[in-house]
Each structure stands twice: as C-alpha cells, then as structure tokens.
Amino acid sequence: MKQFDLVVWDWDGTIADSTGMITQALIKAADEAGLPVLSEARARSIIGLGLRESIEVLYGNIPAEQAQALITHYNRNYYAAEETILLFAGISETIASIARKGCKQAVATGKGRRGLNAALQLSGLAKYFSATKTVDECFSKPHPQMLDELMDELVVMPERTLMIGDSQYDMQMGKNAGVITAAVSYGSQTATHLQQYSPDNMFHDVATLSAWLLAAT
C-alpha cells in the first residue's frame, strides 16, 4: 500500500555528500574572520541550520560586522569548492525511481536559494522536484514553515508526507510540522545522536533507504 504522496528531502548530507566541504569552509571562514577556532565536531553540529542561525548557535550575539565577515568568507570558500561536491552513490537513481512512480518530491534545505539552484543544476535533479524551499524564503529549520508551505503548495496532508534528513534540525522540523520522519546516519550526524530526536525511521545507507522508499511510494 502506498504510504506517502510527498517525499521531502534535505540536501546537504542527505542527497549531497557535502558535509566535509561545508565543515572545512566554515572552519576556515571563522579563522579568516578572527573568531575562535572551530573544531570539526562543532562545525558539523550546525549543518542543517541557515548560516545566520548557525553563527548565533556557534558564537552567540557577536558584532554584526564580524558576523558578516564570517558569512562573506564562508560563501567564498563554499562556492570555490561547489563543483567538487558529489552525490551519495545511488541517490540520483532513487529520486528518479520515485518520480517514475508518480510520487511528488520536494527539497527543504538550510542552503540559500543561490546555492540550491546551483546544486540542482549541477546535479541534474531539478526536474524531479515539484517545489523547493530555502532559508531565503522561510524561517530556518527546525521551524516548520518550509514543510507547511510545501504541503500547502502541493496539496498533501502531513500524515502522507515524509521528511528525510541527516540532522536533528530535520527531525525537529518534521515533528513540528506533524509529518513522518526518516533520519539518515550517513551524513552529518550519527545514529546515536539522531535517535535522541525520535525519528520514525532510521537508515544507515542509501541502498536500505531506497528499498524502503520504493515500497512506500
């Protein structure tokens, strides 16, 4: 029996194997902005949030000029390496297979619009998504606005919607919107960490996730 009418994907760490690059871009940007050194674990912990929200979590209420410097350096570092980002093996085929079954798909991401549009173009996946939401149009995760607007736009009920992501912020957003959640532990956060946020489902690799999705859509 078909379980979902809409599958919403997070991008970084769920579709794109970009966690390492984002982490290094942020660590380097913090150093360039004259801020305290970030560990890899600390930098990874905020993946999924919007950039401004990430700065607040990492550094609190720092001067606006320093926050803007970090944003500028991060964007330069990120876009310099953007074309090197790979997708997780098998994820493109999974998304294409779901589309062939007639299930709607969307993206809800902490990326900005420019970054997501570039990633969609580079990956060739844009044609599979009925709608996308970024932090440029909506509140950052874990606020439910992205999911609420996607469900309204695509006319799908929460109980027929699945949110897939690799971070606690994805799981919290899904819970806040009342949708079904699926955590993936191959991205930015471990299974042990993700379990604390009570995902409805947990997957450790793309192959297992794909098999389950194709049975549920």
PDB file of N, CA, C and O in Angstrom, residues 2-8 103-104 106 144 146-163 174-181 200 216:
ATOM      1  N   LYS A   2       0.577   2.174  -0.893  1.00  0.00           N
ATOM      2  CA  LYS A   2       1.335   3.421  -0.970  1.00  0.00           C
ATOM      3  C   LYS A   2       1.170   4.208   0.331  1.00  0.00           C
ATOM      4  O   LYS A   2       0.058   4.486   0.762  1.00  0.00           O
ATOM      5  N   GLN A   3       2.285   4.574   0.949  1.00  0.00           N
ATOM      6  CA  GLN A   3       2.241   5.240   2.248  1.00  0.00           C
ATOM      7  C   GLN A   3       2.362   6.757   2.139  1.00  0.00           C
ATOM      8  O   GLN A   3       1.806   7.490   2.963  1.00  0.00           O
ATOM      9  N   PHE A   4       3.087   7.236   1.112  1.00  0.00           N
ATOM     10  CA  PHE A   4       3.372   8.670   1.012  1.00  0.00           C
ATOM     11  C   PHE A   4       2.964   9.245  -0.345  1.00  0.00           C
ATOM     12  O   PHE A   4       3.111   8.589  -1.374  1.00  0.00           O
ATOM     13  N   ASP A   5       2.473  10.485  -0.299  1.00  0.00           N
ATOM     14  CA  ASP A   5       2.180  11.236  -1.520  1.00  0.00           C
ATOM     15  C   ASP A   5       3.243  12.296  -1.791  1.00  0.00           C
ATOM     16  O   ASP A   5       3.316  12.836  -2.896  1.00  0.00           O
ATOM     17  N   LEU A   6       4.048  12.613  -0.767  1.00  0.00           N
ATOM     18  CA  LEU A   6       5.102  13.619  -0.899  1.00  0.00           C
ATOM     19  C   LEU A   6       6.320  13.189  -0.093  1.00  0.00           C
ATOM     20  O   LEU A   6       6.199  12.886   1.091  1.00  0.00           O
ATOM     21  N   VAL A   7       7.468  13.176  -0.761  1.00  0.00           N
ATOM     22  CA  VAL A   7       8.748  12.923  -0.097  1.00  0.00           C
ATOM     23  C   VAL A   7       9.551  14.219  -0.145  1.00  0.00           C
ATOM     24  O   VAL A   7       9.832  14.735  -1.230  1.00  0.00           O
ATOM     25  N   VAL A   8       9.910  14.745   1.023  1.00  0.00           N
ATOM     26  CA  VAL A   8      10.689  15.983   1.119  1.00  0.00           C
ATOM     27  C   VAL A   8      12.113  15.617   1.551  1.00  0.00           C
ATOM     28  O   VAL A   8      12.297  14.974   2.585  1.00  0.00           O
ATOM     29  N   CYS A 103       5.091   9.780  -7.376  1.00  0.00           N
ATOM     30  CA  CYS A 103       5.082  10.429  -6.065  1.00  0.00           C
ATOM     31  C   CYS A 103       5.731  11.800  -6.174  1.00  0.00           C
ATOM     32  O   CYS A 103       6.776  11.966  -6.810  1.00  0.00           O
ATOM     33  N   LYS A 104       5.139  12.796  -5.563  1.00  0.00           N
ATOM     34  CA  LYS A 104       5.717  14.136  -5.567  1.00  0.00           C
ATOM     35  C   LYS A 104       6.953  14.170  -4.674  1.00  0.00           C
ATOM     36  O   LYS A 104       7.007  13.498  -3.643  1.00  0.00           O
ATOM     37  N   ALA A 106      10.114  17.033  -3.082  1.00  0.00           N
ATOM     38  CA  ALA A 106      10.468  18.430  -2.853  1.00  0.00           C
ATOM     39  C   ALA A 106      11.762  18.476  -2.053  1.00  0.00           C
ATOM     40  O   ALA A 106      12.242  17.456  -1.545  1.00  0.00           O
ATOM     41  N   PRO A 144       8.682  24.891  11.285  1.00  0.00           N
ATOM     42  CA  PRO A 144       8.002  24.052  10.295  1.00  0.00           C
ATOM     43  C   PRO A 144       7.594  24.763   9.007  1.00  0.00           C
ATOM     44  O   PRO A 144       6.976  24.138   8.135  1.00  0.00           O
ATOM     45  N   MET A 146       8.924  25.649   6.157  1.00  0.00           N
ATOM     46  CA  MET A 146       9.247  25.037   4.864  1.00  0.00           C
ATOM     47  C   MET A 146       8.277  23.903   4.534  1.00  0.00           C
ATOM     48  O   MET A 146       7.730  23.832   3.434  1.00  0.00           O
ATOM     49  N   LEU A 147       8.089  23.012   5.492  1.00  0.00           N
ATOM     50  CA  LEU A 147       7.198  21.880   5.267  1.00  0.00           C
ATOM     51  C   LEU A 147       5.740  22.317   5.143  1.00  0.00           C
ATOM     52  O   LEU A 147       4.999  21.814   4.294  1.00  0.00           O
ATOM     53  N   ASP A 148       5.335  23.248   5.970  1.00  0.00           N
ATOM     54  CA  ASP A 148       3.954  23.739   5.900  1.00  0.00           C
ATOM     55  C   ASP A 148       3.664  24.313   4.515  1.00  0.00           C
ATOM     56  O   ASP A 148       2.606  24.042   3.921  1.00  0.00           O
ATOM     57  N   GLU A 149       4.583  25.118   3.992  1.00  0.00           N
ATOM     58  CA  GLU A 149       4.362  25.736   2.684  1.00  0.00           C
ATOM     59  C   GLU A 149       4.413  24.708   1.550  1.00  0.00           C
ATOM     60  O   GLU A 149       3.649  24.798   0.588  1.00  0.00           O
ATOM     61  N   LEU A 150       5.301  23.734   1.667  1.00  0.00           N
ATOM     62  CA  LEU A 150       5.358  22.687   0.639  1.00  0.00           C
ATOM     63  C   LEU A 150       4.069  21.877   0.618  1.00  0.00           C
ATOM     64  O   LEU A 150       3.528  21.581  -0.463  1.00  0.00           O
ATOM     65  N   MET A 151       3.562  21.515   1.779  1.00  0.00           N
ATOM     66  CA  MET A 151       2.321  20.738   1.825  1.00  0.00           C
ATOM     67  C   MET A 151       1.141  21.547   1.285  1.00  0.00           C
ATOM     68  O   MET A 151       0.284  21.003   0.572  1.00  0.00           O
ATOM     69  N   ASP A 152       1.097  22.840   1.609  1.00  0.00           N
ATOM     70  CA  ASP A 152       0.035  23.695   1.079  1.00  0.00           C
ATOM     71  C   ASP A 152       0.126  23.801  -0.438  1.00  0.00           C
ATOM     72  O   ASP A 152      -0.873  23.678  -1.154  1.00  0.00           O
ATOM     73  N   GLU A 153       1.329  24.048  -0.930  1.00  0.00           N
ATOM     74  CA  GLU A 153       1.537  24.237  -2.364  1.00  0.00           C
ATOM     75  C   GLU A 153       1.227  22.976  -3.161  1.00  0.00           C
ATOM     76  O   GLU A 153       0.643  23.042  -4.252  1.00  0.00           O
ATOM     77  N   LEU A 154       1.590  21.825  -2.618  1.00  0.00           N
ATOM     78  CA  LEU A 154       1.427  20.563  -3.341  1.00  0.00           C
ATOM     79  C   LEU A 154       0.188  19.790  -2.918  1.00  0.00           C
ATOM     80  O   LEU A 154      -0.079  18.703  -3.425  1.00  0.00           O
ATOM     81  N   VAL A 155      -0.585  20.373  -1.998  1.00  0.00           N
ATOM     82  CA  VAL A 155      -1.883  19.830  -1.561  1.00  0.00           C
ATOM     83  C   VAL A 155      -1.734  18.390  -1.044  1.00  0.00           C
ATOM     84  O   VAL A 155      -2.305  17.436  -1.587  1.00  0.00           O
ATOM     85  N   VAL A 156      -0.925  18.262  -0.013  1.00  0.00           N
ATOM     86  CA  VAL A 156      -0.680  16.961   0.606  1.00  0.00           C
ATOM     87  C   VAL A 156      -0.842  17.108   2.118  1.00  0.00           C
ATOM     88  O   VAL A 156      -0.427  18.108   2.702  1.00  0.00           O
ATOM     89  N   MET A 157      -1.424  16.113   2.756  1.00  0.00           N
ATOM     90  CA  MET A 157      -1.634  16.134   4.200  1.00  0.00           C
ATOM     91  C   MET A 157      -0.361  15.699   4.943  1.00  0.00           C
ATOM     92  O   MET A 157       0.437  14.913   4.412  1.00  0.00           O
ATOM     93  N   PRO A 158      -0.177  16.168   6.182  1.00  0.00           N
ATOM     94  CA  PRO A 158       1.023  15.796   6.947  1.00  0.00           C
ATOM     95  C   PRO A 158       1.221  14.293   7.092  1.00  0.00           C
ATOM     96  O   PRO A 158       2.350  13.797   6.993  1.00  0.00           O
ATOM     97  N   GLU A 159       0.135  13.558   7.324  1.00  0.00           N
ATOM     98  CA  GLU A 159       0.269  12.116   7.529  1.00  0.00           C
ATOM     99  C   GLU A 159       0.661  11.364   6.260  1.00  0.00           C
ATOM    100  O   GLU A 159       1.013  10.185   6.306  1.00  0.00           O
ATOM    101  N   ARG A 160       0.629  12.068   5.099  1.00  0.00           N
ATOM    102  CA  ARG A 160       1.030  11.467   3.823  1.00  0.00           C
ATOM    103  C   ARG A 160       2.351  12.063   3.327  1.00  0.00           C
ATOM    104  O   ARG A 160       2.716  11.883   2.165  1.00  0.00           O
ATOM    105  N   THR A 161       3.042  12.772   4.225  1.00  0.00           N
ATOM    106  CA  THR A 161       4.287  13.449   3.871  1.00  0.00           C
ATOM    107  C   THR A 161       5.445  12.865   4.665  1.00  0.00           C
ATOM    108  O   THR A 161       5.323  12.611   5.860  1.00  0.00           O
ATOM    109  N   LEU A 162       6.583  12.663   3.995  1.00  0.00           N
ATOM    110  CA  LEU A 162       7.795  12.140   4.625  1.00  0.00           C
ATOM    111  C   LEU A 162       8.912  13.170   4.527  1.00  0.00           C
ATOM    112  O   LEU A 162       9.170  13.710   3.451  1.00  0.00           O
ATOM    113  N   MET A 163       9.573  13.450   5.639  1.00  0.00           N
ATOM    114  CA  MET A 163      10.756  14.313   5.662  1.00  0.00           C
ATOM    115  C   MET A 163      11.981  13.446   5.891  1.00  0.00           C
ATOM    116  O   MET A 163      12.082  12.733   6.896  1.00  0.00           O
ATOM    117  N   GLY A 174      10.353  18.183  11.099  1.00  0.00           N
ATOM    118  CA  GLY A 174       9.318  17.217  10.742  1.00  0.00           C
ATOM    119  C   GLY A 174       8.304  17.028  11.853  1.00  0.00           C
ATOM    120  O   GLY A 174       7.092  17.014  11.610  1.00  0.00           O
ATOM    121  N   LYS A 175       8.784  16.894  13.083  1.00  0.00           N
ATOM    122  CA  LYS A 175       7.874  16.740  14.217  1.00  0.00           C
ATOM    123  C   LYS A 175       7.008  17.985  14.386  1.00  0.00           C
ATOM    124  O   LYS A 175       5.804  17.891  14.649  1.00  0.00           O
ATOM    125  N   ASN A 176       7.624  19.165  14.220  1.00  0.00           N
ATOM    126  CA  ASN A 176       6.873  20.410  14.376  1.00  0.00           C
ATOM    127  C   ASN A 176       5.780  20.567  13.320  1.00  0.00           C
ATOM    128  O   ASN A 176       4.762  21.220  13.571  1.00  0.00           O
ATOM    129  N   ALA A 177       5.995  19.965  12.151  1.00  0.00           N
ATOM    130  CA  ALA A 177       5.009  20.046  11.069  1.00  0.00           C
ATOM    131  C   ALA A 177       4.035  18.876  11.086  1.00  0.00           C
ATOM    132  O   ALA A 177       3.084  18.854  10.298  1.00  0.00           O
ATOM    133  N   GLY A 178       4.274  17.905  11.940  1.00  0.00           N
ATOM    134  CA  GLY A 178       3.372  16.767  12.055  1.00  0.00           C
ATOM    135  C   GLY A 178       3.512  15.734  10.962  1.00  0.00           C
ATOM    136  O   GLY A 178       2.583  14.952  10.723  1.00  0.00           O
ATOM    137  N   VAL A 179       4.681  15.677  10.285  1.00  0.00           N
ATOM    138  CA  VAL A 179       4.873  14.710   9.208  1.00  0.00           C
ATOM    139  C   VAL A 179       5.654  13.500   9.715  1.00  0.00           C
ATOM    140  O   VAL A 179       6.150  13.479  10.839  1.00  0.00           O
ATOM    141  N   ILE A 180       5.775  12.476   8.882  1.00  0.00           N
ATOM    142  CA  ILE A 180       6.583  11.304   9.191  1.00  0.00           C
ATOM    143  C   ILE A 180       8.047  11.654   8.928  1.00  0.00           C
ATOM    144  O   ILE A 180       8.359  12.353   7.967  1.00  0.00           O
ATOM    145  N   THR A 181       8.948  11.162   9.762  1.00  0.00           N
ATOM    146  CA  THR A 181      10.355  11.494   9.611  1.00  0.00           C
ATOM    147  C   THR A 181      11.206  10.246   9.363  1.00  0.00           C
ATOM    148  O   THR A 181      10.922   9.172   9.876  1.00  0.00           O
ATOM    149  N   ASP A 200      10.935   8.628  13.097  1.00  0.00           N
ATOM    150  CA  ASP A 200      10.026   7.496  12.896  1.00  0.00           C
ATOM    151  C   ASP A 200      10.738   6.338  12.221  1.00  0.00           C
ATOM    152  O   ASP A 200      10.335   5.177  12.381  1.00  0.00           O
ATOM    153  N   ALA A 216       7.260   2.220  -0.276  1.00  0.00           N
ATOM    154  CA  ALA A 216       6.302   3.114   0.411  1.00  0.00           C
ATOM    155  C   ALA A 216       5.691   4.179  -0.489  1.00  0.00           C
ATOM    156  O   ALA A 216       4.785   4.895  -0.073  1.00  0.00           O
TER     157      ALA A 216
END
